[in-house]
């Protein structure tokens, strides 16, 4: 009830704050509708950015419409199918394959020059995920990846931080497991060495991050077929099982509890998304550090996704150029968006003193080069949902490693065969 009330108040704040400027101004400007799924720590920074943009010039006025997360994509896809589209909308890069299959996303490269967009300003690894069949189907806003958070108080007591408060961890799986074991020896009985949730996406994301680090791994779907029935996939899963079986990662941690275990000192470390940075900063008593996911295997890699701007197709080139200008302006002001924890998409922002001065965030910014994004496929999210379901069963001891791989491969291929793939 309380969460619903908070969301309702946030909707009111957004609608009131984004009431169009005086009619004399609006009549001379382009009024754009901007859809987002942002909530929690994301909503306020984006609202501030939109208001700042509207105040910075008189030619374009942007009105942001905020949707509840569970309703966002169904509403957006419905709008795309009906032709009643917003001028600009947020889409995860992992969702672009599905959205592109509607045929309703504009190739932004056609208007990029008119909008003043220079693609080489963006981080290469982030930008390439917005390109399908040589078309720039989106403007990347950020990277949000899986990183490591650690409680400095607990790690100092265990002697696992150097003088610069960086992790003291040996390489390899053995080094990582030994690190957690050494930590456990010094922790209070009610504090876990590792506390990521086990009943949602996290086991799948963590597996995908480790799988991506192994030579010969990291390919999840290839040519429209499941591509993870292999030794690297099993090797990555073995790490999760070892953490669970050696009582380094407690069982049956639900979503909210997992986040709060670290926030309130009941977990010493956690692999979580960069968006958690803002959430953990709300506890002033928590002294924590951030870093990239440890390189446990052959190469540095992690799971990640991006928020991107898409321009649904519409007849007005003028409105599309205006929308692209707005998106480019927002990416220029990535430091303000980084308040939510996300990593800005433009290289100049990442190099700026303003960004480097942000606490915690600069320490994981380099992850933009090592994110292994999901493959583009219009059935990807259905496949992901099935993978999450199966991996949760594994963490709950309903499936062993071999059963997990075989079951997941069968179910993913079943989904992929439902219809011909476009990407």
Short mmCIF file of C-alpha atoms in Angstrom, two decimals:
data_model
loop_
_atom_site.label_atom_id
_atom_site.label_comp_id
_atom_site.label_asym_id
_atom_site.label_seq_id
_atom_site.Cartn_x
_atom_site.Cartn_y
_atom_site.Cartn_z
CA UNK A 1 0.00 0.00 0.00
CA UNK A 2 2.80 2.35 0.97
CA UNK A 3 4.69 1.65 -2.29
CA UNK A 4 1.54 2.31 -4.33
CA UNK A 5 1.06 5.63 -2.51
CA UNK A 6 4.66 6.62 -3.23
CA UNK A 7 4.26 5.78 -6.91
CA UNK A 8 1.00 7.79 -7.08
CA UNK A 9 2.69 10.81 -5.50
CA UNK A 10 5.58 10.47 -7.96
CA UNK A 11 3.13 10.44 -10.87
CA UNK A 12 1.59 13.66 -9.53
CA UNK A 13 4.99 15.29 -9.12
CA UNK A 14 5.99 14.41 -12.69
CA UNK A 15 2.72 15.64 -14.18
CA UNK A 16 2.76 18.91 -12.23
CA UNK A 17 6.45 19.61 -12.81
CA UNK A 18 6.14 19.05 -16.53
CA UNK A 19 3.09 21.22 -17.20
CA UNK A 20 3.90 23.03 -20.46
CA UNK A 21 5.33 26.52 -20.31
CA UNK A 22 3.11 29.55 -20.91
CA UNK A 23 1.08 29.32 -24.13
CA UNK A 24 3.04 32.16 -25.70
CA UNK A 25 6.13 29.96 -25.42
CA UNK A 26 4.55 26.66 -26.41
CA UNK A 27 2.99 28.14 -29.51
CA UNK A 28 6.47 28.90 -30.82
CA UNK A 29 8.07 25.62 -29.81
CA UNK A 30 7.78 21.92 -30.52
CA UNK A 31 6.02 20.07 -27.71
CA UNK A 32 7.39 16.53 -27.41
CA UNK A 33 5.98 13.56 -25.49
CA UNK A 34 8.63 11.43 -23.79
CA UNK A 35 7.82 7.99 -22.30
CA UNK A 36 9.92 6.36 -19.57
CA UNK A 37 9.69 3.38 -17.19
CA UNK A 38 11.81 5.12 -14.54
CA UNK A 39 10.96 4.83 -10.88
CA UNK A 40 12.76 4.74 -7.54
CA UNK A 41 16.19 6.35 -7.74
CA UNK A 42 15.84 6.90 -11.51
CA UNK A 43 12.73 9.10 -11.60
CA UNK A 44 13.95 12.20 -9.80
CA UNK A 45 17.25 12.65 -11.69
CA UNK A 46 15.50 12.27 -15.06
CA UNK A 47 12.76 14.68 -14.04
CA UNK A 48 15.44 17.22 -13.08
CA UNK A 49 17.21 16.73 -16.41
CA UNK A 50 14.02 17.22 -18.42
CA UNK A 51 13.17 20.38 -16.51
CA UNK A 52 16.72 21.69 -17.01
CA UNK A 53 16.47 21.04 -20.75
CA UNK A 54 13.14 22.86 -21.00
CA UNK A 55 14.63 25.84 -19.19
CA UNK A 56 17.81 25.85 -21.28
CA UNK A 57 16.14 26.88 -24.54
CA UNK A 58 12.81 27.95 -26.04
CA UNK A 59 12.53 25.82 -29.18
CA UNK A 60 11.61 22.43 -27.72
CA UNK A 61 9.45 21.55 -24.74
CA UNK A 62 9.51 17.98 -23.42
CA UNK A 63 6.76 16.40 -21.35
CA UNK A 64 7.80 13.20 -19.60
CA UNK A 65 5.22 10.49 -18.98
CA UNK A 66 6.18 7.99 -16.32
CA UNK A 67 4.85 4.42 -16.44
CA UNK A 68 4.93 1.68 -13.84
CA UNK A 69 7.65 -0.81 -14.82
CA UNK A 70 5.30 -3.77 -15.29
CA UNK A 71 3.03 -1.81 -17.63
CA UNK A 72 5.63 0.06 -19.64
CA UNK A 73 6.54 -2.27 -22.50
CA UNK A 74 3.02 -3.59 -23.07
CA UNK A 75 1.84 0.04 -23.34
CA UNK A 76 4.70 1.02 -25.64
CA UNK A 77 4.29 -1.99 -27.93
CA UNK A 78 0.54 -1.34 -28.09
CA UNK A 79 1.22 2.29 -29.02
CA UNK A 80 3.66 1.22 -31.71
CA UNK A 81 1.12 -1.18 -33.21
CA UNK A 82 -1.65 1.43 -33.18
CA UNK A 83 0.52 4.25 -34.52
CA UNK A 84 -0.30 6.47 -31.53
CA UNK A 85 3.31 6.74 -30.46
CA UNK A 86 5.26 9.11 -28.24
CA UNK A 87 7.89 11.27 -29.93
CA UNK A 88 10.68 9.61 -27.97
CA UNK A 89 10.84 6.70 -25.55
CA UNK A 90 13.26 4.75 -23.40
CA UNK A 91 13.99 1.17 -24.45
CA UNK A 92 16.54 -1.24 -22.99
CA UNK A 93 19.14 -2.26 -25.54
CA UNK A 94 18.24 -5.90 -24.81
CA UNK A 95 14.68 -5.09 -25.93
CA UNK A 96 15.70 -3.50 -29.23
CA UNK A 97 15.56 -6.76 -31.20
CA UNK A 98 11.93 -7.22 -30.24
CA UNK A 99 11.04 -3.56 -30.78
CA UNK A 100 12.82 -3.49 -34.14
CA UNK A 101 10.71 -6.41 -35.33
CA UNK A 102 7.66 -4.12 -35.23
CA UNK A 103 9.17 -2.06 -38.05
CA UNK A 104 8.16 1.09 -36.18
CA UNK A 105 11.58 2.33 -35.00
CA UNK A 106 13.29 5.06 -37.01
CA UNK A 107 16.87 4.83 -38.25
CA UNK A 108 18.29 7.79 -36.34
CA UNK A 109 21.30 7.97 -38.63
CA UNK A 110 19.05 9.55 -41.27
CA UNK A 111 18.56 12.66 -39.12
CA UNK A 112 21.74 12.47 -37.02
CA UNK A 113 23.52 15.25 -38.90
CA UNK A 114 20.53 17.59 -38.69
CA UNK A 115 20.29 16.92 -34.95
CA UNK A 116 24.02 17.44 -34.39
CA UNK A 117 24.64 13.88 -33.25
CA UNK A 118 28.19 12.52 -33.59
CA UNK A 119 28.30 8.77 -33.01
CA UNK A 120 32.01 8.73 -32.21
CA UNK A 121 31.25 10.67 -29.00
CA UNK A 122 29.72 7.55 -27.48
CA UNK A 123 31.49 4.64 -25.79
CA UNK A 124 32.00 2.04 -28.51
CA UNK A 125 30.78 -1.01 -26.57
CA UNK A 126 27.58 0.81 -25.59
CA UNK A 127 26.93 2.25 -29.04
CA UNK A 128 27.27 -1.01 -30.96
CA UNK A 129 24.33 -2.48 -29.03
CA UNK A 130 22.02 0.12 -30.59
CA UNK A 131 22.89 -0.87 -34.16
CA UNK A 132 20.93 -3.61 -35.96
CA UNK A 133 21.47 -4.39 -39.63
CA UNK A 134 23.68 -1.28 -39.91
CA UNK A 135 20.85 0.96 -38.67
CA UNK A 136 21.21 3.21 -35.63
CA UNK A 137 17.92 2.32 -33.96
CA UNK A 138 18.62 4.11 -30.70
CA UNK A 139 20.75 6.71 -28.93
CA UNK A 140 22.44 5.14 -25.88
CA UNK A 141 21.82 6.90 -22.58
CA UNK A 142 23.88 4.73 -20.25
CA UNK A 143 25.30 1.39 -19.28
CA UNK A 144 23.93 -0.37 -16.21
CA UNK A 145 25.95 -3.41 -15.31
CA UNK A 146 26.50 -5.94 -12.57
CA UNK A 147 29.26 -4.76 -10.20
CA UNK A 148 30.53 -5.63 -6.73
CA UNK A 149 29.66 -3.73 -3.55
CA UNK A 150 31.58 -4.37 -0.34
CA UNK A 151 31.26 -3.31 3.28
CA UNK A 152 34.54 -1.64 4.17
CA UNK A 153 34.08 -2.14 7.90
CA UNK A 154 33.80 -5.92 7.61
CA UNK A 155 36.57 -6.25 5.02
CA UNK A 156 39.00 -4.13 7.05
CA UNK A 157 38.40 -6.34 10.07
CA UNK A 158 39.15 -9.40 7.92
CA UNK A 159 42.32 -7.80 6.50
CA UNK A 160 40.93 -7.96 2.97
CA UNK A 161 41.49 -4.33 1.96
CA UNK A 162 44.78 -2.68 1.05
CA UNK A 163 45.80 0.82 2.19
CA UNK A 164 43.75 2.33 -0.64
CA UNK A 165 40.70 0.30 0.41
CA UNK A 166 40.87 -1.95 -2.64
CA UNK A 167 40.10 -5.66 -2.44
CA UNK A 168 42.85 -8.10 -1.51
CA UNK A 169 41.74 -11.12 -3.50
CA UNK A 170 43.78 -13.76 -5.29
CA UNK A 171 42.93 -14.65 -8.87
CA UNK A 172 40.79 -17.51 -10.05
CA UNK A 173 37.81 -19.33 -8.60
CA UNK A 174 39.88 -20.56 -5.68
CA UNK A 175 40.97 -17.00 -4.90
CA UNK A 176 37.39 -15.74 -4.94
CA UNK A 177 36.06 -18.58 -2.76
CA UNK A 178 38.99 -18.20 -0.35
CA UNK A 179 38.25 -14.48 -0.09
CA UNK A 180 34.65 -15.20 0.97
CA UNK A 181 35.77 -17.93 3.39
CA UNK A 182 38.29 -15.62 5.05
CA UNK A 183 35.60 -12.99 5.32
CA UNK A 184 33.13 -15.42 6.89
CA UNK A 185 35.56 -16.28 9.70
CA UNK A 186 35.46 -12.71 11.03
CA UNK A 187 31.80 -11.89 10.47
CA UNK A 188 29.06 -11.96 13.10
CA UNK A 189 26.87 -15.07 12.81
CA UNK A 190 23.95 -13.07 11.42
CA UNK A 191 26.02 -11.54 8.60
CA UNK A 192 26.49 -13.34 5.27
CA UNK A 193 29.71 -13.13 3.25
CA UNK A 194 27.65 -12.69 0.05
CA UNK A 195 24.04 -11.54 -0.20
CA UNK A 196 22.72 -11.23 -3.76
CA UNK A 197 19.04 -12.25 -4.15
CA UNK A 198 18.48 -15.86 -5.20
CA UNK A 199 14.81 -15.76 -6.24
CA UNK A 200 14.99 -13.38 -9.21
CA UNK A 201 17.30 -12.39 -12.09
CA UNK A 202 20.52 -12.37 -10.08
CA UNK A 203 21.59 -16.04 -10.30
CA UNK A 204 21.09 -15.82 -14.08
CA UNK A 205 22.92 -12.50 -14.35
CA UNK A 206 25.80 -13.68 -12.17
CA UNK A 207 26.10 -16.89 -14.19
CA UNK A 208 26.06 -14.88 -17.43
CA UNK A 209 28.78 -12.57 -16.10
CA UNK A 210 31.05 -15.50 -15.18
CA UNK A 211 30.20 -17.42 -18.35
CA UNK A 212 31.25 -14.33 -20.31
CA UNK A 213 34.66 -14.39 -18.61
CA UNK A 214 35.51 -17.89 -19.82
CA UNK A 215 37.24 -18.51 -23.14
CA UNK A 216 34.72 -20.21 -25.39
CA UNK A 217 31.77 -18.95 -23.34
CA UNK A 218 29.56 -15.87 -23.35
CA UNK A 219 27.42 -16.81 -26.34
CA UNK A 220 23.91 -17.33 -25.03
CA UNK A 221 21.87 -17.49 -28.27
CA UNK A 222 23.57 -17.92 -31.65
CA UNK A 223 21.79 -18.02 -35.01
CA UNK A 224 18.42 -18.39 -33.33
CA UNK A 225 19.43 -21.36 -31.16
CA UNK A 226 20.50 -21.87 -27.56
CA UNK A 227 24.30 -21.92 -27.39
CA UNK A 228 25.21 -22.70 -23.77
CA UNK A 229 25.23 -26.48 -23.53
CA UNK A 230 28.99 -26.48 -23.09
CA UNK A 231 31.82 -26.78 -20.58
CA UNK A 232 32.22 -23.02 -19.91
CA UNK A 233 28.52 -22.73 -18.97
CA UNK A 234 28.82 -25.60 -16.50
CA UNK A 235 32.07 -24.20 -15.13
CA UNK A 236 30.36 -20.88 -14.40
CA UNK A 237 27.41 -22.59 -12.72
CA UNK A 238 29.78 -24.58 -10.52
CA UNK A 239 30.88 -21.30 -8.90
CA UNK A 240 27.33 -20.44 -7.86
CA UNK A 241 26.83 -23.94 -6.46
CA UNK A 242 30.13 -23.77 -4.54
CA UNK A 243 29.14 -20.46 -2.95
CA UNK A 244 25.80 -21.91 -1.90
CA UNK A 245 27.03 -25.29 -0.69
CA UNK A 246 29.91 -23.82 1.30
CA UNK A 247 27.42 -21.51 3.04
CA UNK A 248 28.97 -18.36 1.63
CA UNK A 249 25.75 -17.37 -0.15
CA UNK A 250 22.58 -18.02 1.89
CA UNK A 251 19.66 -19.75 0.24
CA UNK A 252 16.23 -18.33 -0.59
CA UNK A 253 17.05 -14.63 -0.42
CA UNK A 254 14.14 -12.75 -1.93
CA UNK A 255 14.58 -9.56 -3.94
CA UNK A 256 14.01 -6.83 -1.35
CA UNK A 257 15.75 -8.79 1.40
CA UNK A 258 18.83 -9.18 -0.78
CA UNK A 259 19.15 -5.46 -1.38
CA UNK A 260 18.48 -4.67 2.27
CA UNK A 261 20.85 -7.28 3.64
CA UNK A 262 23.75 -5.27 2.27
CA UNK A 263 22.19 -1.88 2.95
CA UNK A 264 21.73 -2.61 6.65
CA UNK A 265 24.92 -4.58 7.27
CA UNK A 266 23.67 -8.18 7.09
CA UNK A 267 25.80 -9.03 4.04
CA UNK A 268 29.46 -8.12 3.62
CA UNK A 269 29.50 -8.23 -0.20
CA UNK A 270 26.99 -8.35 -3.00
CA UNK A 271 26.94 -8.45 -6.78
CA UNK A 272 24.27 -5.97 -7.81
CA UNK A 273 23.39 -3.50 -10.53
CA UNK A 274 24.95 -0.05 -10.59
CA UNK A 275 21.51 1.41 -9.84
CA UNK A 276 21.92 0.06 -6.29
CA UNK A 277 24.56 2.71 -5.61
CA UNK A 278 21.95 5.38 -4.99
CA UNK A 279 19.93 3.01 -2.78
CA UNK A 280 22.88 2.14 -0.56
CA UNK A 281 23.84 5.79 -0.22
CA UNK A 282 20.54 6.36 1.57
CA UNK A 283 22.03 4.64 4.63
CA UNK A 284 24.53 7.18 5.94
CA UNK A 285 25.92 4.62 8.40
CA UNK A 286 26.97 2.22 5.65
CA UNK A 287 30.64 2.59 4.71
CA UNK A 288 30.86 0.78 1.39
CA UNK A 289 33.02 0.55 -1.69
CA UNK A 290 32.34 -0.36 -5.30
CA UNK A 291 34.35 -2.12 -7.96
CA UNK A 292 33.89 -4.18 -11.09
CA UNK A 293 33.00 -7.87 -10.87
CA UNK A 294 36.24 -9.72 -10.04
CA UNK A 295 37.94 -11.40 -12.96
CA UNK A 296 37.54 -14.99 -11.82
CA UNK A 297 38.24 -16.62 -15.19
CA UNK A 298 40.09 -15.75 -18.41
CA UNK A 299 38.86 -12.25 -19.26
CA UNK A 300 37.22 -9.32 -17.47
CA UNK A 301 33.51 -9.39 -18.26
CA UNK A 302 30.12 -8.87 -16.69
CA UNK A 303 26.42 -8.78 -17.45
CA UNK A 304 24.95 -5.45 -18.43
CA UNK A 305 22.25 -3.60 -20.32
CA UNK A 306 21.61 -0.02 -21.42
CA UNK A 307 18.80 2.48 -21.39
CA UNK A 308 18.48 3.94 -24.88
CA UNK A 309 16.32 6.52 -26.63
CA UNK A 310 14.25 5.37 -29.58
CA UNK A 311 12.31 7.51 -32.05
CA UNK A 312 9.11 5.78 -33.15
CA UNK A 313 8.36 6.37 -36.81
CA UNK A 314 6.17 9.38 -37.56
CA UNK A 315 5.65 11.69 -40.57
CA UNK A 316 7.21 14.82 -39.05
CA UNK A 317 10.96 15.04 -39.64
CA UNK A 318 10.99 18.28 -37.64
CA UNK A 319 9.68 16.51 -34.55
CA UNK A 320 12.16 13.67 -34.97
CA UNK A 321 15.08 16.07 -35.23
CA UNK A 322 13.82 17.87 -32.12
CA UNK A 323 13.54 14.58 -30.23
CA UNK A 324 17.06 13.55 -31.27
CA UNK A 325 18.40 16.94 -30.14
CA UNK A 326 16.80 16.42 -26.76
CA UNK A 327 18.30 12.93 -26.42
CA UNK A 328 21.74 14.19 -27.38
CA UNK A 329 21.46 17.02 -24.83
CA UNK A 330 20.55 14.54 -22.12
CA UNK A 331 23.58 12.36 -22.90
CA UNK A 332 25.77 15.48 -22.71
CA UNK A 333 24.47 15.89 -19.16
CA UNK A 334 25.23 12.34 -18.15
CA UNK A 335 26.75 13.41 -14.83
CA UNK A 336 23.29 14.37 -13.62
CA UNK A 337 21.96 10.97 -14.72
CA UNK A 338 24.86 9.23 -12.97
CA UNK A 339 23.30 10.30 -9.68
CA UNK A 340 21.03 7.26 -10.19
CA UNK A 341 24.15 5.08 -10.42
CA UNK A 342 24.14 4.50 -14.18
CA UNK A 343 27.28 4.96 -16.27
CA UNK A 344 26.97 7.80 -18.85
CA UNK A 345 27.20 6.83 -22.50
CA UNK A 346 29.47 9.66 -23.69
CA UNK A 347 33.22 9.37 -23.37
CA UNK A 348 33.72 13.07 -22.62
CA UNK A 349 31.35 12.86 -19.65
CA UNK A 350 33.25 9.87 -18.23
CA UNK A 351 36.49 11.85 -18.54
CA UNK A 352 35.06 15.01 -16.96
CA UNK A 353 36.11 16.22 -13.52
CA UNK A 354 32.46 16.52 -12.55
CA UNK A 355 31.90 12.81 -13.10
CA UNK A 356 35.17 11.74 -11.53
CA UNK A 357 34.28 13.65 -8.39
CA UNK A 358 31.11 11.62 -7.88
CA UNK A 359 31.59 9.25 -4.97
CA UNK A 360 31.65 5.52 -5.81
CA UNK A 361 30.76 5.87 -9.49
CA UNK A 362 34.16 6.48 -11.05
CA UNK A 363 35.48 3.28 -9.47
CA UNK A 364 33.28 1.12 -11.70
CA UNK A 365 33.07 3.29 -14.83
CA UNK A 366 35.61 1.16 -16.71
CA UNK A 367 33.07 -1.67 -16.79
CA UNK A 368 31.61 -0.09 -19.97
CA UNK A 369 34.35 -1.78 -21.97
CA UNK A 370 33.77 -5.28 -20.56
CA UNK A 371 29.98 -5.64 -20.55
CA UNK A 372 28.84 -8.66 -22.54
CA UNK A 373 25.40 -7.63 -23.74
CA UNK A 374 22.67 -10.11 -24.49
CA UNK A 375 22.25 -11.11 -28.15
CA UNK A 376 19.64 -9.31 -30.24
CA UNK A 377 16.62 -11.54 -30.65
CA UNK A 378 12.91 -10.75 -30.70
CA UNK A 379 12.27 -13.58 -28.23
CA UNK A 380 15.13 -12.65 -25.89
CA UNK A 381 13.09 -11.45 -22.94
CA UNK A 382 10.89 -14.57 -23.04
CA UNK A 383 14.06 -16.65 -23.05
CA UNK A 384 15.51 -14.62 -20.18
CA UNK A 385 12.36 -15.13 -18.10
CA UNK A 386 12.61 -18.88 -18.59
CA UNK A 387 16.33 -18.87 -17.73
CA UNK A 388 15.61 -16.95 -14.53
CA UNK A 389 12.91 -19.43 -13.56
CA UNK A 390 15.21 -22.42 -14.11
CA UNK A 391 18.21 -20.87 -12.35
CA UNK A 392 16.09 -20.07 -9.29
CA UNK A 393 15.12 -23.75 -9.16
CA UNK A 394 18.81 -24.61 -9.27
CA UNK A 395 19.56 -22.28 -6.37
CA UNK A 396 16.68 -23.88 -4.46
CA UNK A 397 18.26 -27.36 -5.01
CA UNK A 398 15.48 -28.52 -7.32
CA UNK A 399 17.95 -28.99 -10.18
CA UNK A 400 21.65 -29.84 -10.31
CA UNK A 401 24.07 -28.23 -12.78
CA UNK A 402 23.56 -30.80 -15.53
CA UNK A 403 19.78 -30.72 -15.19
CA UNK A 404 19.86 -26.92 -15.26
CA UNK A 405 21.78 -26.77 -18.51
CA UNK A 406 19.74 -29.45 -20.28
CA UNK A 407 16.40 -28.08 -19.11
CA UNK A 408 17.33 -24.50 -19.97
CA UNK A 409 18.57 -25.45 -23.43
CA UNK A 410 15.36 -27.34 -24.16
CA UNK A 411 13.08 -24.55 -22.94
CA UNK A 412 14.99 -21.75 -24.68
CA UNK A 413 15.00 -23.60 -27.99
CA UNK A 414 11.28 -24.23 -27.61
CA UNK A 415 10.71 -20.47 -27.29
CA UNK A 416 13.04 -19.64 -30.16
CA UNK A 417 11.26 -22.06 -32.47
CA UNK A 418 7.87 -20.45 -31.89
CA UNK A 419 8.39 -18.24 -34.93
CA UNK A 420 11.11 -17.27 -37.38
CA UNK A 421 13.68 -14.90 -35.93
CA UNK A 422 14.25 -11.50 -37.47
CA UNK A 423 17.56 -10.74 -35.81
#
